[in-house]
XYZ file of C-alpha atoms in Angstrom:
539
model
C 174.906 -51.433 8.720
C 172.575 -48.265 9.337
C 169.150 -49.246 8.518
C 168.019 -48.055 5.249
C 164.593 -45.016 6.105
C 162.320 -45.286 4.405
C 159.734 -42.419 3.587
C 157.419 -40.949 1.266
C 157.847 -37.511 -0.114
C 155.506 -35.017 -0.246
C 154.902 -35.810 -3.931
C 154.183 -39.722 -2.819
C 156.865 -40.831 -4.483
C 159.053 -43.504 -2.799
C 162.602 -42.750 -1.526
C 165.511 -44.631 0.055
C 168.802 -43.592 1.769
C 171.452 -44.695 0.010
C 174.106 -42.452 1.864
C 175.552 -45.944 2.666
C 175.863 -47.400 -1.012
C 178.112 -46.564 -3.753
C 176.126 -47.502 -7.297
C 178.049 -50.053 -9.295
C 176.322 -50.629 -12.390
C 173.051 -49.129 -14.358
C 170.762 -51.462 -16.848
C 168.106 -49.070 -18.201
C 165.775 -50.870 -20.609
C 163.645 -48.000 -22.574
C 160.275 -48.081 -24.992
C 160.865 -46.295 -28.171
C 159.511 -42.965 -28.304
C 156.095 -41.691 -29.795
C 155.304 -43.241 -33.290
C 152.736 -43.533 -35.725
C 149.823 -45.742 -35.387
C 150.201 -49.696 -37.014
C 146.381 -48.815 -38.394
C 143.708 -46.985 -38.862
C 140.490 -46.041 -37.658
C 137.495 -47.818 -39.978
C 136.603 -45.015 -42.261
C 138.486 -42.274 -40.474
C 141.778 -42.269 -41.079
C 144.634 -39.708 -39.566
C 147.396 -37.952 -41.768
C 150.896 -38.519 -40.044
C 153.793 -36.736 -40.232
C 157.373 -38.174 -39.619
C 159.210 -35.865 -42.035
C 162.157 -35.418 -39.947
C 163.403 -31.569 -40.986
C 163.661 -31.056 -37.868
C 166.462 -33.554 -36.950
C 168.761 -32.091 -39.564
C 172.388 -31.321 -37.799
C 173.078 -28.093 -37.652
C 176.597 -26.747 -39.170
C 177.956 -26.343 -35.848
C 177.556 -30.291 -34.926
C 178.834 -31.386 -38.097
C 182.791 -31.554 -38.350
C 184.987 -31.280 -40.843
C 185.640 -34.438 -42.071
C 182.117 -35.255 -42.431
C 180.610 -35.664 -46.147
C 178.738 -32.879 -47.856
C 175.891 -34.404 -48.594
C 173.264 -35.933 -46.409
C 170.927 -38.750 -47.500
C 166.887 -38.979 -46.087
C 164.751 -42.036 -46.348
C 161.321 -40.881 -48.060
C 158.365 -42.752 -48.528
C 156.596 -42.096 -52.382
C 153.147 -40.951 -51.902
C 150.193 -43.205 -52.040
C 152.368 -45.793 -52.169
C 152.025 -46.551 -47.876
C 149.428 -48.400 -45.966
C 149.031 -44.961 -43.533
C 148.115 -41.512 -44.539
C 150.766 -39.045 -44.380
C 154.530 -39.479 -44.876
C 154.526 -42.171 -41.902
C 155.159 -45.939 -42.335
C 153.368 -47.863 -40.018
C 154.983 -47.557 -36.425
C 157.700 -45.401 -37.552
C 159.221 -42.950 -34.752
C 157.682 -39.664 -35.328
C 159.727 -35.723 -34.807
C 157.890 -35.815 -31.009
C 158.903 -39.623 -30.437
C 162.718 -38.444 -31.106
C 162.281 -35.407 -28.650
C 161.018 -38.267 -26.050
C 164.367 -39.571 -25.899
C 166.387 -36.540 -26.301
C 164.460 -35.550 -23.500
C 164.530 -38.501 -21.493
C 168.863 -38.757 -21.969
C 168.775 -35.194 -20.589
C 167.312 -36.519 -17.422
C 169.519 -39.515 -17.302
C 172.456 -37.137 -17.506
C 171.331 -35.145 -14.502
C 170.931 -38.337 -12.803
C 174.125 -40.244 -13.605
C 176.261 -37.141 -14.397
C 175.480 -34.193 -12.462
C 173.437 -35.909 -9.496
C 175.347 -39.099 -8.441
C 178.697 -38.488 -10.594
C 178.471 -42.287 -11.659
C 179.223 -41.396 -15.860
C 182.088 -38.461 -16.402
C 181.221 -35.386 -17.631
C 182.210 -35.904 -20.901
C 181.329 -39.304 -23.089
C 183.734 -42.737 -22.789
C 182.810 -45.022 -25.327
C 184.605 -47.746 -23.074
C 182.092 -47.379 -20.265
C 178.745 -47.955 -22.057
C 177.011 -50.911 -24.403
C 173.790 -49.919 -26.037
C 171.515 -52.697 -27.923
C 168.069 -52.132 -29.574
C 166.027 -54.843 -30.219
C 164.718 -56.119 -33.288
C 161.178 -54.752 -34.307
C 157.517 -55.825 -36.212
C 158.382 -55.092 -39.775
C 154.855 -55.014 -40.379
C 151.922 -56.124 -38.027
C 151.140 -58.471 -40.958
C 154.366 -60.034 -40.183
C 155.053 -59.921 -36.861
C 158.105 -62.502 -36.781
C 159.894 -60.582 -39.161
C 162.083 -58.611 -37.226
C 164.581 -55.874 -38.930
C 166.780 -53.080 -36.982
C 164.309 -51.298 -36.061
C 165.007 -47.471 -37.274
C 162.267 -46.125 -34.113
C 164.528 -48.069 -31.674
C 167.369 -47.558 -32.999
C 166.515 -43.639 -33.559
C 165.226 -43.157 -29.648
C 168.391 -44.722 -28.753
C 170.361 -42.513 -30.827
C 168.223 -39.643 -29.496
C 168.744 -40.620 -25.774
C 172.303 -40.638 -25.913
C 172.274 -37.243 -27.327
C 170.585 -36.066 -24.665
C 173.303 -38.047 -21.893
C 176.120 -36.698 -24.332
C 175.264 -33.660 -26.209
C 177.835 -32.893 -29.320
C 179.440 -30.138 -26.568
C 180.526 -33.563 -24.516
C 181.528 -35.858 -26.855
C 184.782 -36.203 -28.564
C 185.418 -35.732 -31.899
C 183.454 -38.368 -34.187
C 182.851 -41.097 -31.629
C 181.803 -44.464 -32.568
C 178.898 -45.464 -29.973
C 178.216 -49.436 -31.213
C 174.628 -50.220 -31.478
C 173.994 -54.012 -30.793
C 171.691 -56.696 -32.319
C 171.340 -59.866 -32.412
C 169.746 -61.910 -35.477
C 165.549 -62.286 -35.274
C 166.016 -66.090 -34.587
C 168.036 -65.505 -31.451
C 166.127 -62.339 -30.107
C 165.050 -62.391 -26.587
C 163.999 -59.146 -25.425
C 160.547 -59.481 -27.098
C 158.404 -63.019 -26.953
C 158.832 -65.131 -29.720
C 155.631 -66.638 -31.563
C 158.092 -69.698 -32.249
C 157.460 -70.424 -28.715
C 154.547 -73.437 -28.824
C 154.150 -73.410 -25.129
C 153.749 -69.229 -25.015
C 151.156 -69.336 -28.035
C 148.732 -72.047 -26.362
C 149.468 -70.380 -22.799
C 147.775 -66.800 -24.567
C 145.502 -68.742 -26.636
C 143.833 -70.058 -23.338
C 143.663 -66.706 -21.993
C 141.636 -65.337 -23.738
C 139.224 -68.182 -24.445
C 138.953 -68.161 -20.535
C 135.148 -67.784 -19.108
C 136.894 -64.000 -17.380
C 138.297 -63.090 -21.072
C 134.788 -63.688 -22.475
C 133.167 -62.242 -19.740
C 135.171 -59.129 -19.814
C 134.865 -58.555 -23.740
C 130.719 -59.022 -23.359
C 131.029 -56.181 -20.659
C 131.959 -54.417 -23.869
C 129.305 -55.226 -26.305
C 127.525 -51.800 -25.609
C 130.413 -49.686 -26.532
C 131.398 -52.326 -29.525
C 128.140 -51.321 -31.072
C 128.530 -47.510 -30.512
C 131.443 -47.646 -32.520
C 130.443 -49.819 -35.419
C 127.707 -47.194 -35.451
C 130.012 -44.162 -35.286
C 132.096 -45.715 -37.461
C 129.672 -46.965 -40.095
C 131.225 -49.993 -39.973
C 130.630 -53.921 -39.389
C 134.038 -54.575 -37.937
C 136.260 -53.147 -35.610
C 140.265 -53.103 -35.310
C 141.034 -55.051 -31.785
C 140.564 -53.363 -28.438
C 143.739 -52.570 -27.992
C 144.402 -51.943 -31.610
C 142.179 -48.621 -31.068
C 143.149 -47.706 -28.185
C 146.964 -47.909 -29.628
C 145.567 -45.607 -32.549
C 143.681 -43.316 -29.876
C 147.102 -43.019 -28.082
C 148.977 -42.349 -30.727
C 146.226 -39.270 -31.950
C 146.234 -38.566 -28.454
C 149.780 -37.984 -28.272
C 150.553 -36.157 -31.911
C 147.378 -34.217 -31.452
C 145.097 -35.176 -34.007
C 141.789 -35.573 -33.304
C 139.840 -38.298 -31.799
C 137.167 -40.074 -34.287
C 133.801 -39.590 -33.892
C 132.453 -41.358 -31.302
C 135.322 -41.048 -28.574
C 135.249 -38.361 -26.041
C 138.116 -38.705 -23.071
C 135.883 -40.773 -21.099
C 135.692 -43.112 -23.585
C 139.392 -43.223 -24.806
C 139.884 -43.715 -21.042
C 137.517 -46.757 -20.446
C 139.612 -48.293 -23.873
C 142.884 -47.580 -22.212
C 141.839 -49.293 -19.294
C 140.154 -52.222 -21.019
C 143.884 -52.075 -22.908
C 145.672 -52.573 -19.437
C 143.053 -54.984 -18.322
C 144.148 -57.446 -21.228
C 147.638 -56.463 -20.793
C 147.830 -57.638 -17.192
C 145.773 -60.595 -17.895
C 147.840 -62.017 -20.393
C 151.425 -61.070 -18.702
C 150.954 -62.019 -15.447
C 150.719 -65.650 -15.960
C 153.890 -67.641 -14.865
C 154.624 -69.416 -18.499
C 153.944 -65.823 -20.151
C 156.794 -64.174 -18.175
C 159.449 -67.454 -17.744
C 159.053 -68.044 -22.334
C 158.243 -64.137 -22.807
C 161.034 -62.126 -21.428
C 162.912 -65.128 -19.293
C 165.956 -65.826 -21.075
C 166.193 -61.802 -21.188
C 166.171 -61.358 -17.686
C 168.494 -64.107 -16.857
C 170.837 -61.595 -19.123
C 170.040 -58.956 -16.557
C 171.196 -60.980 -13.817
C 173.754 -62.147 -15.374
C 175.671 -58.725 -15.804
C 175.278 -57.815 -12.519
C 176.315 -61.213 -11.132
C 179.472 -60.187 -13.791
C 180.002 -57.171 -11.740
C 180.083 -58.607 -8.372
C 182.486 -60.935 -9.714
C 184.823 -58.005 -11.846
C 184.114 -59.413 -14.830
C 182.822 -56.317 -16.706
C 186.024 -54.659 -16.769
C 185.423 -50.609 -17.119
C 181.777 -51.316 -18.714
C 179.512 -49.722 -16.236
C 175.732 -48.492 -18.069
C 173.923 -50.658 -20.260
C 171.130 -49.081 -22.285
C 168.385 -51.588 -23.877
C 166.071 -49.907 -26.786
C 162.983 -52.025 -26.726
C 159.375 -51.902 -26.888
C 156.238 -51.719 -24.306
C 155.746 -55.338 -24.204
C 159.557 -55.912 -22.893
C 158.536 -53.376 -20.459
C 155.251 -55.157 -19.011
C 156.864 -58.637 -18.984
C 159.682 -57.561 -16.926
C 157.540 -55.376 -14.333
C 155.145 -58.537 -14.214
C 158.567 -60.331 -13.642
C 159.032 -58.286 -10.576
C 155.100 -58.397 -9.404
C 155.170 -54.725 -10.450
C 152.618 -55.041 -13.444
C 149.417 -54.655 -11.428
C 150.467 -51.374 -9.803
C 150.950 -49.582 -13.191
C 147.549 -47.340 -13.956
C 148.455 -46.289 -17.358
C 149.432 -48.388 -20.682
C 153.881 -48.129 -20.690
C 153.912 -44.910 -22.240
C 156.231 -43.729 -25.281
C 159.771 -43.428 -23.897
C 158.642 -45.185 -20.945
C 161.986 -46.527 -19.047
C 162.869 -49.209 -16.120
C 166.440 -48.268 -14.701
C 167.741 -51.011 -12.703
C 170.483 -49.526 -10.223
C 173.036 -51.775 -8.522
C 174.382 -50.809 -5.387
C 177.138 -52.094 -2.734
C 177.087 -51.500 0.585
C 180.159 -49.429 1.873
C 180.090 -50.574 5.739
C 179.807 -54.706 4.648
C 180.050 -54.797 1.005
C 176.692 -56.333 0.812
C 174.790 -55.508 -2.932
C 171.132 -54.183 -3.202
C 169.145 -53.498 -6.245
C 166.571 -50.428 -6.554
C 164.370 -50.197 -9.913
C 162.737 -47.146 -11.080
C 159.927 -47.004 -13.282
C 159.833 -43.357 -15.864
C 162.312 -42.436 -12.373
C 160.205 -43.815 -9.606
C 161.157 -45.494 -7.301
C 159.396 -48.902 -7.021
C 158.560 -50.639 -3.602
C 158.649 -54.471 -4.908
C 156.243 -56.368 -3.517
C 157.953 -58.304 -0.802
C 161.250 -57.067 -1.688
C 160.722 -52.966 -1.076
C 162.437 -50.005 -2.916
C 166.330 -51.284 -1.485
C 165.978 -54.869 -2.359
C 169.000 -57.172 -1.187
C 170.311 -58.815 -4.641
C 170.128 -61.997 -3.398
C 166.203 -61.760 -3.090
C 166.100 -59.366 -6.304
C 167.842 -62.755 -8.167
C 165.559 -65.706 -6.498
C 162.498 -63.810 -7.187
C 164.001 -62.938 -10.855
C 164.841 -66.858 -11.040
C 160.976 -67.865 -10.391
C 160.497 -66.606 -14.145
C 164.097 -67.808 -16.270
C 163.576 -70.995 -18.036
C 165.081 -74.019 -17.409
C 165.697 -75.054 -20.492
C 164.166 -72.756 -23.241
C 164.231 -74.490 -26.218
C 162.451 -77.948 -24.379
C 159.401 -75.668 -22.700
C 158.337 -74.183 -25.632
C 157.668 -77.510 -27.652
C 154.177 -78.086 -27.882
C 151.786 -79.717 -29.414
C 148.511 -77.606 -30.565
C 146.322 -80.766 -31.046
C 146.986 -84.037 -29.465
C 145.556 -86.612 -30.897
C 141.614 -85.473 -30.653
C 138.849 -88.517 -31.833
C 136.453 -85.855 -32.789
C 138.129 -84.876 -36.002
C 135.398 -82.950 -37.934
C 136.099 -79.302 -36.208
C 139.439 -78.586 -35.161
C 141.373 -75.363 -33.935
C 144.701 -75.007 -34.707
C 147.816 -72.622 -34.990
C 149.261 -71.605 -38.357
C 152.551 -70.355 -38.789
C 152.692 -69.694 -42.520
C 151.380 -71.950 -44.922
C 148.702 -74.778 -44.186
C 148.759 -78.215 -46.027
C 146.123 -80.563 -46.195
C 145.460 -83.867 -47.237
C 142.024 -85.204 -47.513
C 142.094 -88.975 -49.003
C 139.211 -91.664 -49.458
C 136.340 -90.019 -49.780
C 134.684 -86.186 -51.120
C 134.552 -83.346 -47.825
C 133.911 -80.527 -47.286
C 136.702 -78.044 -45.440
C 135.966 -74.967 -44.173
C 139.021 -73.280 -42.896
C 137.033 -69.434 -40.877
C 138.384 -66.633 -39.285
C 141.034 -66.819 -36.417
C 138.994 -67.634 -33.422
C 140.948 -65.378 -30.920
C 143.218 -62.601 -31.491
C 145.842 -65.257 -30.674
C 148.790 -63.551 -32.272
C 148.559 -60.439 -29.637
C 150.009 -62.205 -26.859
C 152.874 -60.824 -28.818
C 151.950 -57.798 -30.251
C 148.687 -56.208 -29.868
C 148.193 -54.175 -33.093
C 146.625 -56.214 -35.679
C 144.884 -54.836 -38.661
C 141.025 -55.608 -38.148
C 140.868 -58.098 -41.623
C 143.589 -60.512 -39.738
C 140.802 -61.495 -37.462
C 138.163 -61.891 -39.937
C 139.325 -63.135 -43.310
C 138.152 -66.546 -44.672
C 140.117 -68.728 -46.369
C 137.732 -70.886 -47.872
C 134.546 -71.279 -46.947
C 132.308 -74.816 -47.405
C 135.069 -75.983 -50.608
C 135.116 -79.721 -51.931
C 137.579 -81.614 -51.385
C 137.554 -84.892 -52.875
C 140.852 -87.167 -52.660
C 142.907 -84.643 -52.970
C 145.247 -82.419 -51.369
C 145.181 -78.380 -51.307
C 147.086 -75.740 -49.823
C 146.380 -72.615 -48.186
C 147.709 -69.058 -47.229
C 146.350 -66.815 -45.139
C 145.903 -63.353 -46.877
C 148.406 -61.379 -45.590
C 150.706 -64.452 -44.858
C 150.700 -63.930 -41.088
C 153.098 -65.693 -39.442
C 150.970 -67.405 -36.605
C 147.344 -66.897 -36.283
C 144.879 -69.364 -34.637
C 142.333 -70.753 -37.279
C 138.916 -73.151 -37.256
C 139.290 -75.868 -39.473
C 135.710 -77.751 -39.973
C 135.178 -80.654 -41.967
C 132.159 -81.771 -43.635
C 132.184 -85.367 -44.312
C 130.316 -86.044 -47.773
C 128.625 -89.478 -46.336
C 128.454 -90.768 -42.942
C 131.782 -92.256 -42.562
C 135.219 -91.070 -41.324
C 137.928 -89.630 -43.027
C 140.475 -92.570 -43.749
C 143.196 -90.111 -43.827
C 143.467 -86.705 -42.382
C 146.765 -84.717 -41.743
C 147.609 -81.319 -41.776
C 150.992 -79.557 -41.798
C 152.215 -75.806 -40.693
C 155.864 -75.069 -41.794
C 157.273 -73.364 -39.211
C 160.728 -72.003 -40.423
C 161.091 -68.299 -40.211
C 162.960 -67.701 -43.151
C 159.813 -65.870 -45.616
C 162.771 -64.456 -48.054
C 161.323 -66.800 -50.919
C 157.889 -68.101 -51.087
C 157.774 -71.127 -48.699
C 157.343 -74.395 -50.203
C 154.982 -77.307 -48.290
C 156.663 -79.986 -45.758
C 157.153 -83.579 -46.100
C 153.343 -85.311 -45.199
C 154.344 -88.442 -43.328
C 152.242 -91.658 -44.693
C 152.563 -93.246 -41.401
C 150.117 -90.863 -39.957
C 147.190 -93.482 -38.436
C 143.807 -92.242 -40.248
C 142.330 -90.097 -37.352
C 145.004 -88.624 -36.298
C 145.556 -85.003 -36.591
C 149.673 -84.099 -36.003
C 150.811 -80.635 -35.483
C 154.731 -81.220 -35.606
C 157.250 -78.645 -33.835
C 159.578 -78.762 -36.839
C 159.553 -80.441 -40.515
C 161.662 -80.731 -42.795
C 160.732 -77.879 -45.611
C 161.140 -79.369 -48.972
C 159.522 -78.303 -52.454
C 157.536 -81.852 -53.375
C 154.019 -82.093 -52.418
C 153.149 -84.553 -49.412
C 153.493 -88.382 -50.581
C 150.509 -90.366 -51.487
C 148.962 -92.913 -48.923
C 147.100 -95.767 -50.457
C 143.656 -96.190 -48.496
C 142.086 -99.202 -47.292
């Protein structure tokens, strides 16, 4: 087999002769395109536009057959958490161009360039899925079809296939799969993932690295006029998202600044994703679907199916970069319509298979592997971060057994029950003690990671329940108790219910009277049923 030169362009991008391969099979997994910030600014909020006039289909695209009247989604004024016509997150006019844009350049590619797709579109030869997205950042298990996924999608195949090259009304199938079975974004269901990102960023470097901030933290509670400020990366997502639609920075923020955030973004973003038990419970079972395919195609088992197009987000974008060891080359945050393409070729002289991935159409050298990388290597360094068994590595417990039971830290999916018995304390349950939800998504409203839910109450022989305000889903809370006298609790337990269903209010688990008295039990799953905890006689 002719050895594969290797060479860098005069633009410094990475190439590779592939003269000698014929490409089998394309999996492209895209971020949505440009979108309106998940929050604002503290006392400067931005007006946002998504009315989509601009998308309308012209006369000449519409055929025949098609009804007369076309329906548009429109939000009632002063009735949304944004300013604007926007709901938070939603894909913007300029995030649909993205895509449009970005198709157009996978059709020069894979049409025009290597004559891999037909000129003109066969339903037969292409699967698309978008994944699931945050409903709102106050709820960020809660995963619907997400219209800015499924919209870029919808954009980006318009832009492989314009109208002129498809035939008459086609039926392109958009696939999901239901929020409890999603894999293309982490899942805060994962125990294992939660405490893995909860002890990043109580690590001495996290710390560290956040008082390297303090200067600029009080410049923009100053600017601001403001005692609180949104999460790091929760501005710089707003700043990006200004940045991008052109409206104006905040006071306070000149491009310097915005830069040092974005880079104090990335910073965090590598931190938490390059960690082993991140990537495997993150994005693992995802990429095991990657190989999978192309181990399909090596064994014609995909029949004519030859492009696969996955609409996701940037955090399925960083996890499967990290996957590859790519992560820490990356200077800028994975931008809006940012795409990985992963290519799979077969040798024509020996019928050997290679892999090349691009990155927004770059070629990547992978560490150790290079830009041509032989598929058996692409798979064993792919394997290092697939899960053995999924379901068994994400059970953990969040407390085990401490003796010290008067301040305890804890994670709260939903509702919190507690049962204080023999004797009169005093709970206070304080703010979340680490943005520990982000190791999902990083854009959480600023009163997530301050709100009380009660502070210094009495408690005596009884039990109480508690919410957080906006009934996140998982957040990482303080729990202190005051003991009344000088003596131990008899009988301390507390409970999270952990089902995902939130259609009706959620009702409190079964307590279990067999608890021993200082024992604090976090359990993986309970039984959700509508009676309060049983009673536990004292002695």
């Amino acid at each position: 087999m002719r050895a594969f030169i290797l060479f860098v362009s005069l633009l410094g991008v990475i190439m590779a002769d592939t003269s000698d391969l014929q490409l089998k099979f394309v999996q492209i997994v895209t971020r949505h395109g440009a979108r309106a910030a998940f929050d604002d600014i503290p006392n400067n909020a931005a007006v946002w536009n998504c009315h989509l006039d601009e998308l309308s289909i012209s006369a000449s695209d519409l055929s025949s057959s098609v009804p007369g009247v076309l329906y548009r989604k429109t939000y009632i004024k002063g009735r949304m958490h944004l300013q604007g016509d926007c709901a938070q997150g939603q894909l913007t006019v300029a995030g649909w161009k993205n895509h449009l844009t970005l198709g157009k350049a996978f059709r020069k590619r894979y049409v025009d360039e290597l004559q891999f797709l037909p000129n003109d579109l066969n339903t037969s030869l292409i699967y698309v899925r978008s994944t699931g997205t945050i409903k709102d950042v106050r709820h960020p298990l809660i995963l619907t079809d997400s219209p800015r996924t499924i919209s870029s999608v919808q954009a980006n195949l318009l832009g492989l296939y314009p109208t002129s090259h498809r035939p008459s009304n086609p039926i392109i199938d958009i696939y999901r799969v239901e929020t409890m079975m999603e894999d293309i974004l982490p899942s805060t269901d994962c125990g294992t993932l939660m405490n893995a990102c909860y002890d990043i960023q109580n690590s001495d470097k996290w710390k560290a690295k956040e008082a390297s901030m303090s200067d600029l933290e009080t410049k923009l509670k100053t600017a601001w006029n403001t005692s609180t400020l949104p999460w790091w990366i929760g501005i710089w997502d707003n700043l990006y998202s200004r940045k991008f639609h052109g409206i104006e920075f905040p006071p306070g923020i000149d491009r310097d600044t915005a830069d040092q955030l974005e880079q104090w973004a990335l910073w965090q973003l590598k931190e938490l994703y390059s960690r082993d038990v991140v990537k495997s419970l993150g994005v693992g079972r995802f990429t095991r679907e990657l190989i999978d395919v192309f181990d399909q195609v090596m064994a014609s088992q995909t029949g004519d199916l030859r492009y696969i197009h996955y609409s996701a987000h940037d955090l399925t974008v960083a996890l499967l970069l990290s996957t590859f060891e790519s992560l820490n080359s990356i200077k800028k945050w994975p931008k809006y319509a940012c795409s990985l393409q992963f290519e799979l070729y077969q040798n024509k002289t020996d019928g050997g298979y290679h892999v090349q991935m691009l990155y927004n159409r770059e070629i990547l050298d992978i560490p150790g592997c290079g830009p041509l990388c032989p598929y058996e290597k692409f798979k064993r360094m792919a394997s290092l971060s697939i899960p053995d068994d999924y379901a068994s590595q994400c059970k953990s417990q969040t407390i085990q057994n401490p003796t010290d039971i008067n301040t305890v830290d804890f994670v709260s999916p939903g509702p919190l029950a507690v049962r204080l018995q023999c004797g009169t304390f005093y709970v206070q349950i304080s703010r979340t003690i680490a943005p520990f939800p982000h190791c999902i998504t990083p854009y959480t409203p600023p009163s997530l990671c301050t709100h009380q839910m009660y502070k210094e109450k009495s408690v005596d022989n009884q039990s109480f329940r508690t919410t957080t305000q906006f009934y996140y889903p998982t957040a990482a809370h303080r729990m202190t108790v005051k003991r009344a006298r000088d003596e131990p609790p008899k009988w301390l337990s507390y409970h999270a219910q952990l089902s995902l269903q939130w259609k009706n209010a959620p009702t409190i688990p079964r307590s279990d009277p067999s608890l021993p008295c200082n024992i604090l039990e976090q359990r993986e799953r309970l039984q959700t049923i509508a009676e309060e905890p049983e009673e536990t006689t004292c002695t």
